[in-house]
Tab-separated table of C-alpha atoms in Angstrom:
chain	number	residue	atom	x	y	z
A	740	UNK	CA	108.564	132.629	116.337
A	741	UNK	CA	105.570	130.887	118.320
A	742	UNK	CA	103.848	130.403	114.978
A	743	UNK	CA	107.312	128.530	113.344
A	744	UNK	CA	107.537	126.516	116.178
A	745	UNK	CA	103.856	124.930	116.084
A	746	UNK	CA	104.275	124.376	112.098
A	747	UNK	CA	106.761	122.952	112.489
A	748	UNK	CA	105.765	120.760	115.805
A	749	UNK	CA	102.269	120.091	113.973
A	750	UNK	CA	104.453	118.643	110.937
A	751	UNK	CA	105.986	116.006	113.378
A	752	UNK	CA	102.057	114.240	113.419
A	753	UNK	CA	102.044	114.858	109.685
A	754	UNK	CA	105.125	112.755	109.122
A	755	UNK	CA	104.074	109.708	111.426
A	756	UNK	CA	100.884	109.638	109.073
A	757	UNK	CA	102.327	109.932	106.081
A	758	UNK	CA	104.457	106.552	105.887
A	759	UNK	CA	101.112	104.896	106.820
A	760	UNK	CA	99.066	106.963	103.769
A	761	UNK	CA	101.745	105.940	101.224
A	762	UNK	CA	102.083	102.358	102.295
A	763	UNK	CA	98.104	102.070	102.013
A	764	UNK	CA	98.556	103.620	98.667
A	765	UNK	CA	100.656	100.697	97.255
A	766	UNK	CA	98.839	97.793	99.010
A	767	UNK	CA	95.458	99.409	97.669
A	768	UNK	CA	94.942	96.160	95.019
A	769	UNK	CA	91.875	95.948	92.266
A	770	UNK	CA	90.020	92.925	93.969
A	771	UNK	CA	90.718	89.506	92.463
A	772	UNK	CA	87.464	88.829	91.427
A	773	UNK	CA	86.697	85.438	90.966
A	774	UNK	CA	82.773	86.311	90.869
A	775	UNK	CA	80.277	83.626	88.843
A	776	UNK	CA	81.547	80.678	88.036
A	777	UNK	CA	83.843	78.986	90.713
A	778	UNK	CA	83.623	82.073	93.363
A	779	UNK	CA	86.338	79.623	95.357
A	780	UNK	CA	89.302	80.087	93.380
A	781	UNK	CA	90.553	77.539	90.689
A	782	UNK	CA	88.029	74.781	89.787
A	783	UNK	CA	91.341	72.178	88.361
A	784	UNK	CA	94.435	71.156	88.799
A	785	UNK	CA	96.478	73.488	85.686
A	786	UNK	CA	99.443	74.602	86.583
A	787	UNK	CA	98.820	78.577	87.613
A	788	UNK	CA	100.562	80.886	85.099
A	789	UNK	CA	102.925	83.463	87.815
A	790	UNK	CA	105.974	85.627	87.290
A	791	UNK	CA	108.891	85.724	89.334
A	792	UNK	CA	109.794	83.138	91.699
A	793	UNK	CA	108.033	80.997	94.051
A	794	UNK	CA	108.634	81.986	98.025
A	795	UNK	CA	105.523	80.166	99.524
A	796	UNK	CA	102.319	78.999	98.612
A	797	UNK	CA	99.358	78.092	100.633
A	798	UNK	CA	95.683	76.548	100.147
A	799	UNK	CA	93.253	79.148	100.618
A	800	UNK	CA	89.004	79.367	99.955
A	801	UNK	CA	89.469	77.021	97.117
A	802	UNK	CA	92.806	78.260	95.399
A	803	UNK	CA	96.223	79.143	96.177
A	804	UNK	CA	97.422	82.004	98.319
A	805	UNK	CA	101.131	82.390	97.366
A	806	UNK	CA	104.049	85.077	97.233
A	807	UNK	CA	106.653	85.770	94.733
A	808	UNK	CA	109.520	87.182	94.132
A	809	UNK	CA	109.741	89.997	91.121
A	810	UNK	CA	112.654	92.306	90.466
A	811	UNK	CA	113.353	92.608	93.922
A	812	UNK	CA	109.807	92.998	95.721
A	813	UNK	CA	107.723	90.253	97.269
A	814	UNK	CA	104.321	89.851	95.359
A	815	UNK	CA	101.406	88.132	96.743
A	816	UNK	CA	98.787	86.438	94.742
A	817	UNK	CA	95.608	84.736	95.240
A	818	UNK	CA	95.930	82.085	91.889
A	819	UNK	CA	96.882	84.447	89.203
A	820	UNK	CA	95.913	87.720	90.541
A	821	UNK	CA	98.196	89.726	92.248
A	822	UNK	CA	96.594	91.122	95.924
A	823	UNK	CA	99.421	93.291	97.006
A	824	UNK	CA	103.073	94.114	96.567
A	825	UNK	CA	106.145	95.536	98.437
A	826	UNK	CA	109.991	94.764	99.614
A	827	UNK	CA	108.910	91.849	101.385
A	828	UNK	CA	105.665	90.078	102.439
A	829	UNK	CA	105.166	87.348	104.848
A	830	UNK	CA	101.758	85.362	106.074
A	831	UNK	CA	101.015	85.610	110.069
A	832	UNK	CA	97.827	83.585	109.951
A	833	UNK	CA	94.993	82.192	108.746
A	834	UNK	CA	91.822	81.858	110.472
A	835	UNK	CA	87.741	81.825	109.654
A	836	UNK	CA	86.221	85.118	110.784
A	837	UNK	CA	82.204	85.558	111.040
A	838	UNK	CA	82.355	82.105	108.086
A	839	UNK	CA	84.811	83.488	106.437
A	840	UNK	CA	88.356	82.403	105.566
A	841	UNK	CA	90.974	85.441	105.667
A	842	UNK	CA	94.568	85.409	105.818
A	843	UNK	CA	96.978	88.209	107.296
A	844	UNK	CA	99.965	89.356	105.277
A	845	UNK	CA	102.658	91.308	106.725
A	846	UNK	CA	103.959	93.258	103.881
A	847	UNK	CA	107.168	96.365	103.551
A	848	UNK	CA	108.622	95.315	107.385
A	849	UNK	CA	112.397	96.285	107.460
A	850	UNK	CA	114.458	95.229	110.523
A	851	UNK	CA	117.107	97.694	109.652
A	852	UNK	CA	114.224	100.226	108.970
A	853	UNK	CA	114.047	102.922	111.903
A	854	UNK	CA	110.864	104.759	110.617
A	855	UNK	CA	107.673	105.654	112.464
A	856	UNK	CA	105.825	103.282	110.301
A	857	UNK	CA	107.477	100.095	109.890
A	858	UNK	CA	105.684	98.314	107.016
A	859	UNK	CA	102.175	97.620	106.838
A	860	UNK	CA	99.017	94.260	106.833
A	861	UNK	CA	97.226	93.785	104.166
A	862	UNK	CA	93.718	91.356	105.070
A	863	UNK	CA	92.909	88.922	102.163
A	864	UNK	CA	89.589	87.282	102.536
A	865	UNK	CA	86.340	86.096	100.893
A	866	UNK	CA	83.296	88.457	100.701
A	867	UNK	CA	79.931	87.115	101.043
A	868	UNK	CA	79.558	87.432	96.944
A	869	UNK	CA	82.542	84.574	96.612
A	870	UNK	CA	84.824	87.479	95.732
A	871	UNK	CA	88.544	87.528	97.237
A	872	UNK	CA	89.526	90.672	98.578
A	873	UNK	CA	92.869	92.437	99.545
A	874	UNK	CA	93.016	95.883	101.853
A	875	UNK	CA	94.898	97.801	104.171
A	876	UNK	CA	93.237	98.565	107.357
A	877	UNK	CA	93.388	102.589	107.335
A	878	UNK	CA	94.804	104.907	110.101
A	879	UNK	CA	96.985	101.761	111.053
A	880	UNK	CA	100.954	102.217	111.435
A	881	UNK	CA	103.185	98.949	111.397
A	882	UNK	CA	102.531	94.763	110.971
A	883	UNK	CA	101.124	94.080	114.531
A	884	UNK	CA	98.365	91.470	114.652
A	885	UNK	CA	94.840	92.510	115.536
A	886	UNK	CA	92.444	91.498	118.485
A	887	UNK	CA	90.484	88.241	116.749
A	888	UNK	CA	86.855	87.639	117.456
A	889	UNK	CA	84.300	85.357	116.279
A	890	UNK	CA	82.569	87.990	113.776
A	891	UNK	CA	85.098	90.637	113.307
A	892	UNK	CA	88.850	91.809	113.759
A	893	UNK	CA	89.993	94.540	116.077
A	894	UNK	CA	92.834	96.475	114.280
A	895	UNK	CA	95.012	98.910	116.861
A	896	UNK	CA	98.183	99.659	118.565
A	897	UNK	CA	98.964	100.386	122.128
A	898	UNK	CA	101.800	102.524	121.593
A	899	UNK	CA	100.162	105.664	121.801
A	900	UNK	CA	102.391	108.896	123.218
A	901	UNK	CA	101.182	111.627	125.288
A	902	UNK	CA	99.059	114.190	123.174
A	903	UNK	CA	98.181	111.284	120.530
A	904	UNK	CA	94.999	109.872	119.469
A	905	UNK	CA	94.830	106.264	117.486
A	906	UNK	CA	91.855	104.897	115.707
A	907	UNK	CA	90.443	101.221	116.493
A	908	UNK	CA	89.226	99.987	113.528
A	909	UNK	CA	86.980	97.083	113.110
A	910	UNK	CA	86.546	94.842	109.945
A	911	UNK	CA	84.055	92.488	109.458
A	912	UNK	CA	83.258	90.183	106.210
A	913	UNK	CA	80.428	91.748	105.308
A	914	UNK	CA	81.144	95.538	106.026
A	915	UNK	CA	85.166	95.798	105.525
A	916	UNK	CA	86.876	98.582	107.633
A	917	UNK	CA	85.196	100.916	110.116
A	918	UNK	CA	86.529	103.155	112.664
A	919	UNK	CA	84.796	101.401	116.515
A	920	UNK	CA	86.879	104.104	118.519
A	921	UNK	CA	89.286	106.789	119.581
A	922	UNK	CA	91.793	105.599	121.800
A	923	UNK	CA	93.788	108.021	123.649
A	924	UNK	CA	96.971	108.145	126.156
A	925	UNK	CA	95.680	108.165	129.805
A	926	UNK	CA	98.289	108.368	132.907
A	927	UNK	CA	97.787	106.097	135.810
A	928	UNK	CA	94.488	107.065	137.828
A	929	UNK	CA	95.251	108.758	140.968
A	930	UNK	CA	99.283	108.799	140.560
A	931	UNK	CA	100.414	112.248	142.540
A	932	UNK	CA	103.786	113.859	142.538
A	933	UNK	CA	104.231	111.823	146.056
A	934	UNK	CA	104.369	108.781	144.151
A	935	UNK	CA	106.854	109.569	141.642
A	936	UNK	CA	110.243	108.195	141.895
A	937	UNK	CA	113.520	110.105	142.085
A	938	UNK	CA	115.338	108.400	139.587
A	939	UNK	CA	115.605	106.214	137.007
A	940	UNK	CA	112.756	106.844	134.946
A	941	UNK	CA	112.354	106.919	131.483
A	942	UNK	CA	109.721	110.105	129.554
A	943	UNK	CA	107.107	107.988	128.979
A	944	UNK	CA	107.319	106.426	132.843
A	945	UNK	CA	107.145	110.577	133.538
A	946	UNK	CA	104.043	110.981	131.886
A	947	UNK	CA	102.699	108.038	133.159
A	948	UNK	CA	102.302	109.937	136.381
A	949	UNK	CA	98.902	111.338	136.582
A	950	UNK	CA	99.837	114.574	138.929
A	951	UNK	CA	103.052	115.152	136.077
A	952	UNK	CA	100.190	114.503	132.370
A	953	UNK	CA	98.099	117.061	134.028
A	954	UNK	CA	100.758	119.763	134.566
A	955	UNK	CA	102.372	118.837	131.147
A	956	UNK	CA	99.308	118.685	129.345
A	957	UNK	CA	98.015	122.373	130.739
A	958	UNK	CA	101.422	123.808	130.189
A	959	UNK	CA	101.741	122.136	126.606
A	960	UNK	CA	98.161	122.313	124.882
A	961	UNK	CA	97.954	121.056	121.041
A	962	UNK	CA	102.080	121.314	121.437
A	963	UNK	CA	102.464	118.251	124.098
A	964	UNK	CA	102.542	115.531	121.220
A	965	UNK	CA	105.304	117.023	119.419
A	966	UNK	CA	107.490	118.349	122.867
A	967	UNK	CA	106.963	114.633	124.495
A	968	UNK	CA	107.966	113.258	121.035
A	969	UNK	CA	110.776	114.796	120.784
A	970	UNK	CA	111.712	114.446	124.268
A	971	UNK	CA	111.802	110.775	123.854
A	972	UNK	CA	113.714	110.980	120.464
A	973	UNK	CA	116.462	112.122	123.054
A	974	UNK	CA	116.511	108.635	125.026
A	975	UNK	CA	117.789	108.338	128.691
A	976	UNK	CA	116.834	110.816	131.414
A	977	UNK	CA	119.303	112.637	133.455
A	978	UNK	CA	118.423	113.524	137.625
A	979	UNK	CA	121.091	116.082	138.388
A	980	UNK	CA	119.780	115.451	141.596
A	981	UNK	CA	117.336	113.210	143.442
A	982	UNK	CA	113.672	113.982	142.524
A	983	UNK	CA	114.374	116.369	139.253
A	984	UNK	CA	114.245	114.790	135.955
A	985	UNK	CA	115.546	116.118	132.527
A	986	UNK	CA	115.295	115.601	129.462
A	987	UNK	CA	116.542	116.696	125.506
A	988	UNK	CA	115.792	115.462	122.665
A	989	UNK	CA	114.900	116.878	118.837
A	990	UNK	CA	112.238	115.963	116.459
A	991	UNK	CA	112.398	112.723	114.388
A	992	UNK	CA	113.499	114.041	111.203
A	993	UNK	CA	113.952	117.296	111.883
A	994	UNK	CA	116.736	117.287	113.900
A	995	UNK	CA	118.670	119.674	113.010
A	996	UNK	CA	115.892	122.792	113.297
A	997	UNK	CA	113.489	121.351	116.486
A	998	UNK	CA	114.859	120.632	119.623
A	999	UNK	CA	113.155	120.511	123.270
A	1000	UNK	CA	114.022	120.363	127.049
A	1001	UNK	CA	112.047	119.123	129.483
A	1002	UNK	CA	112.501	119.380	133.254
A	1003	UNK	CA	109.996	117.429	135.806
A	1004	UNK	CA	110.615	118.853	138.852
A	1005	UNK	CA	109.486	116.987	141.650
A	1006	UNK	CA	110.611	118.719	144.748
A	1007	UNK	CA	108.796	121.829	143.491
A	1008	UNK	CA	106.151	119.574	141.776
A	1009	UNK	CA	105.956	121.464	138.240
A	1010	UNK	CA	106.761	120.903	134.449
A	1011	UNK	CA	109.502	123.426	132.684
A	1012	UNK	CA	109.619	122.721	128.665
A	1013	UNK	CA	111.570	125.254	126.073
A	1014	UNK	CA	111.917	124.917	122.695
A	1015	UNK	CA	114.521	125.592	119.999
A	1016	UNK	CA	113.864	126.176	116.392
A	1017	UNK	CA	116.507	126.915	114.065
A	1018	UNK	CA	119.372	127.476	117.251
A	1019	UNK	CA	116.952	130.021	118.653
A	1020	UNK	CA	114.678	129.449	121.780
A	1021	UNK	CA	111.326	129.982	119.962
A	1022	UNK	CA	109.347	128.982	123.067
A	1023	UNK	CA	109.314	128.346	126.894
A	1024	UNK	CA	106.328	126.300	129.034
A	1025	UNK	CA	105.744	128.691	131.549
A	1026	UNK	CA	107.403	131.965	131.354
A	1027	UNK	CA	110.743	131.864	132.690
A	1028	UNK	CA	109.774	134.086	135.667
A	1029	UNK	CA	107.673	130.957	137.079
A	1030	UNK	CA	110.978	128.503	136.314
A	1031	UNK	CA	112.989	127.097	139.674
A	1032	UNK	CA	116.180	127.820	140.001
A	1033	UNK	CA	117.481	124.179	138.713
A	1034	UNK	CA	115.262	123.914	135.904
A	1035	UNK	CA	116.550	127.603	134.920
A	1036	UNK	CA	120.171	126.691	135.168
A	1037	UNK	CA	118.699	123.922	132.895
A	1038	UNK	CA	117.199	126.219	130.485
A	1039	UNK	CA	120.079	128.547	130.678
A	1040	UNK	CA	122.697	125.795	128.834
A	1041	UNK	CA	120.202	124.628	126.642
A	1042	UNK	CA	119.619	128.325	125.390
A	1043	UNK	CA	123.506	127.769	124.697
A	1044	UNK	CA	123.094	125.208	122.632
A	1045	UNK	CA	124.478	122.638	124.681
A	1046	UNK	CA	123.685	119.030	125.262
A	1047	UNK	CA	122.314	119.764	128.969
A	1048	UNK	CA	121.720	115.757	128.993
A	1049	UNK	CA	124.980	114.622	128.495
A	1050	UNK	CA	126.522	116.578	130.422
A	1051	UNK	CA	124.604	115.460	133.656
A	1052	UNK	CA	126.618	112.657	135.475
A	1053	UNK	CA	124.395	109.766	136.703
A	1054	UNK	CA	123.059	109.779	140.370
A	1055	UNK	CA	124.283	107.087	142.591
A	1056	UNK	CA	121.899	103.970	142.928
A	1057	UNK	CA	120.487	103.854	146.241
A	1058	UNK	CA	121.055	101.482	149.160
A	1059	UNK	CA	118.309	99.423	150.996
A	1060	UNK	CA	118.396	99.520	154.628
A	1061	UNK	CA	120.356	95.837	154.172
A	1062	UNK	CA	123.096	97.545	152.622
A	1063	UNK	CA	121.466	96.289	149.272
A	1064	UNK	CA	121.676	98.028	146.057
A	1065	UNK	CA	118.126	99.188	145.134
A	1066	UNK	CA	116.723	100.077	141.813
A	1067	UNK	CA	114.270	103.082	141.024
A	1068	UNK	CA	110.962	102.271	142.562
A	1069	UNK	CA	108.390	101.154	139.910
A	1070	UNK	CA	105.735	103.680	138.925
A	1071	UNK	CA	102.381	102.623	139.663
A	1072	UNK	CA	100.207	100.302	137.644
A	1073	UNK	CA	96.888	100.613	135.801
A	1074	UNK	CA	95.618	101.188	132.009
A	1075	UNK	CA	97.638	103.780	129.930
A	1076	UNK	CA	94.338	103.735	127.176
A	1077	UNK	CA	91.307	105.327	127.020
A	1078	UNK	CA	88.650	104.710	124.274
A	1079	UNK	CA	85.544	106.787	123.087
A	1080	UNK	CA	83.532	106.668	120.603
């Protein structure tokens, strides 16, 4: 049953990357080679030749940027050659990166859309032989704007969860796309059990707690991605009682077969996780023996099959010593990244 569980945990990683693989795979565009000649684009003033209809148009390295609409799908085009296509498509900016001019499409974004990958950019620009170029930075999930330098754009997302490792990539004119780094979810430095609030606090607040990521990640190993994912799928936290935190939650898509509980025990300062696959407890994070009695009692309903969650009615908010209502303490602050090479 282990073995079940970590396919099927492992697959959770697999499905985050594959909306970003597939979405590369239709913005991947032949270049729009404009080589010898006029490398800048259109050298008159004739009316360019397009299908569909017009949505925008813009001025861009001497010819026109523009997108179109075609059977449903937003095109985009530099003068008659088509860069990259999708169900919609929308410029963010232009600028002039290491003397070149590039522009920044956001392309496949749906509002209603609740997937991991929520559309994808696609970076037109000039190449140092005249040619205009179209790609889609790799390893990169969704339409958020990159870190803009003088010589080169920083592509990367600061949404990383517990157990996950991102790519930085770096594109320049001259080189394209290049991985600069490994970035990697870090908890606050120096945040102990003593500093962890009662109440009120979300997973990802949890496992910003440096004392809490160490005992988690230990417990967890190469599973703590898909548990903590999961666990967050589930949404609010429930504190039976002050200082112990729980939390259920299945895996995105897989609802049905993966399901995990999490308790964060902080008046015996330790991590309990269990997992079910398929109705059936396939796992626990430690043995059971090693489980407190209110994390057990946990465990106990959730081998049930019940929503142990729900079922928890919400703590009382506290009172200040002015009679005050109070909210949860705020976790500590500091940098949730790391980045190696």
């Amino acid at each position: 049953m282990p073995s079940r569980l970590a396919h099927i945990l492992m697959g959770i990683a697999v499905l985050l990357t594959a909306g970003t693989a597939i979405a590369q795979e239709k913005a991947e565009p032949q270049p729009t080679a404009q080589e010898g000649g006029e490398p800048n684009g259109t050298s008159d003033s004739t009316p360019l030749k397009l299908p569909g209809e017009p949505v925008s148009a813009v001025p861009f390295a001497g010819g026109t940027l523009s997108v179109r609409a075609i059977d449903g799908e937003k095109a985009v085009f530099f003068d008659e050659a088509e860069i990259a296509r999708d169900l919609s498509a929308q410029l963010l900016r232009q600028f002039t990166v290491g003397g070149a001019p590039v522009a920044l499409y956001a392309m496949g974004a749906n509002a209603e859309s609740a997937a991991p990958c929520n559309g994808f950019l696609v970076v037109v620009w000039r190449d140092p032989r005249g040619t205009i170029r179209g790609r889609t930075p790799p390893f990169i999930c969704g339409t958020e704007e990159p870190a803009v330098k003088s010589n080169a754009l920083y592509f990367f997302s600061d949404k990383i969860a517990p157990g996950q490792i991102n790519p930085m990539v770096r594109w320049t004119a001259d080189e394209g796309f290049a991985i600069a780094a490994d970035l990697s979810f870090a908890p606050v430095p120096g945040s102990s059990w003593d500093q962890l609030p009662d109440r009120g606090l979300t997973v990802r607040q949890l496992m910003e707690n440096a004392a809490v990521y160490a005992q988690a990640s230990t417990a967890l190993g190469d599973q703590l991605f898909g548990v903590v994912q999961a666990l967050e799928n589930g949404g609010a936290v429930a504190n039976p009682e002050p200082g112990i935190h729980i939390a259920q939650g299945c895996a995105p898509n897989q609802c049905e077969q993966v399901e995990a509980l999490g308790v964060i025990d902080g008046v015996h300062q330790g991590t309990f996780f269990a997992a079910r696959v398929n109705g059936e407890v396939a796992r626990v994070w430690p043995e059971l023996e090693e489980w407190p009695p209110r994390a057990r009692d946990a465990y106990d309903r959730f081998e049930t099959g019940e929503d142990v969650r729900a079922s928890i009615p919400p703590l009382p908010q506290q009172k200040s010593a002015d009679g005050d209502t109070d909210t949860a303490p705020e976790t500590p602050k500091g940098p949730n990244l790391e980045a190696g090479q």
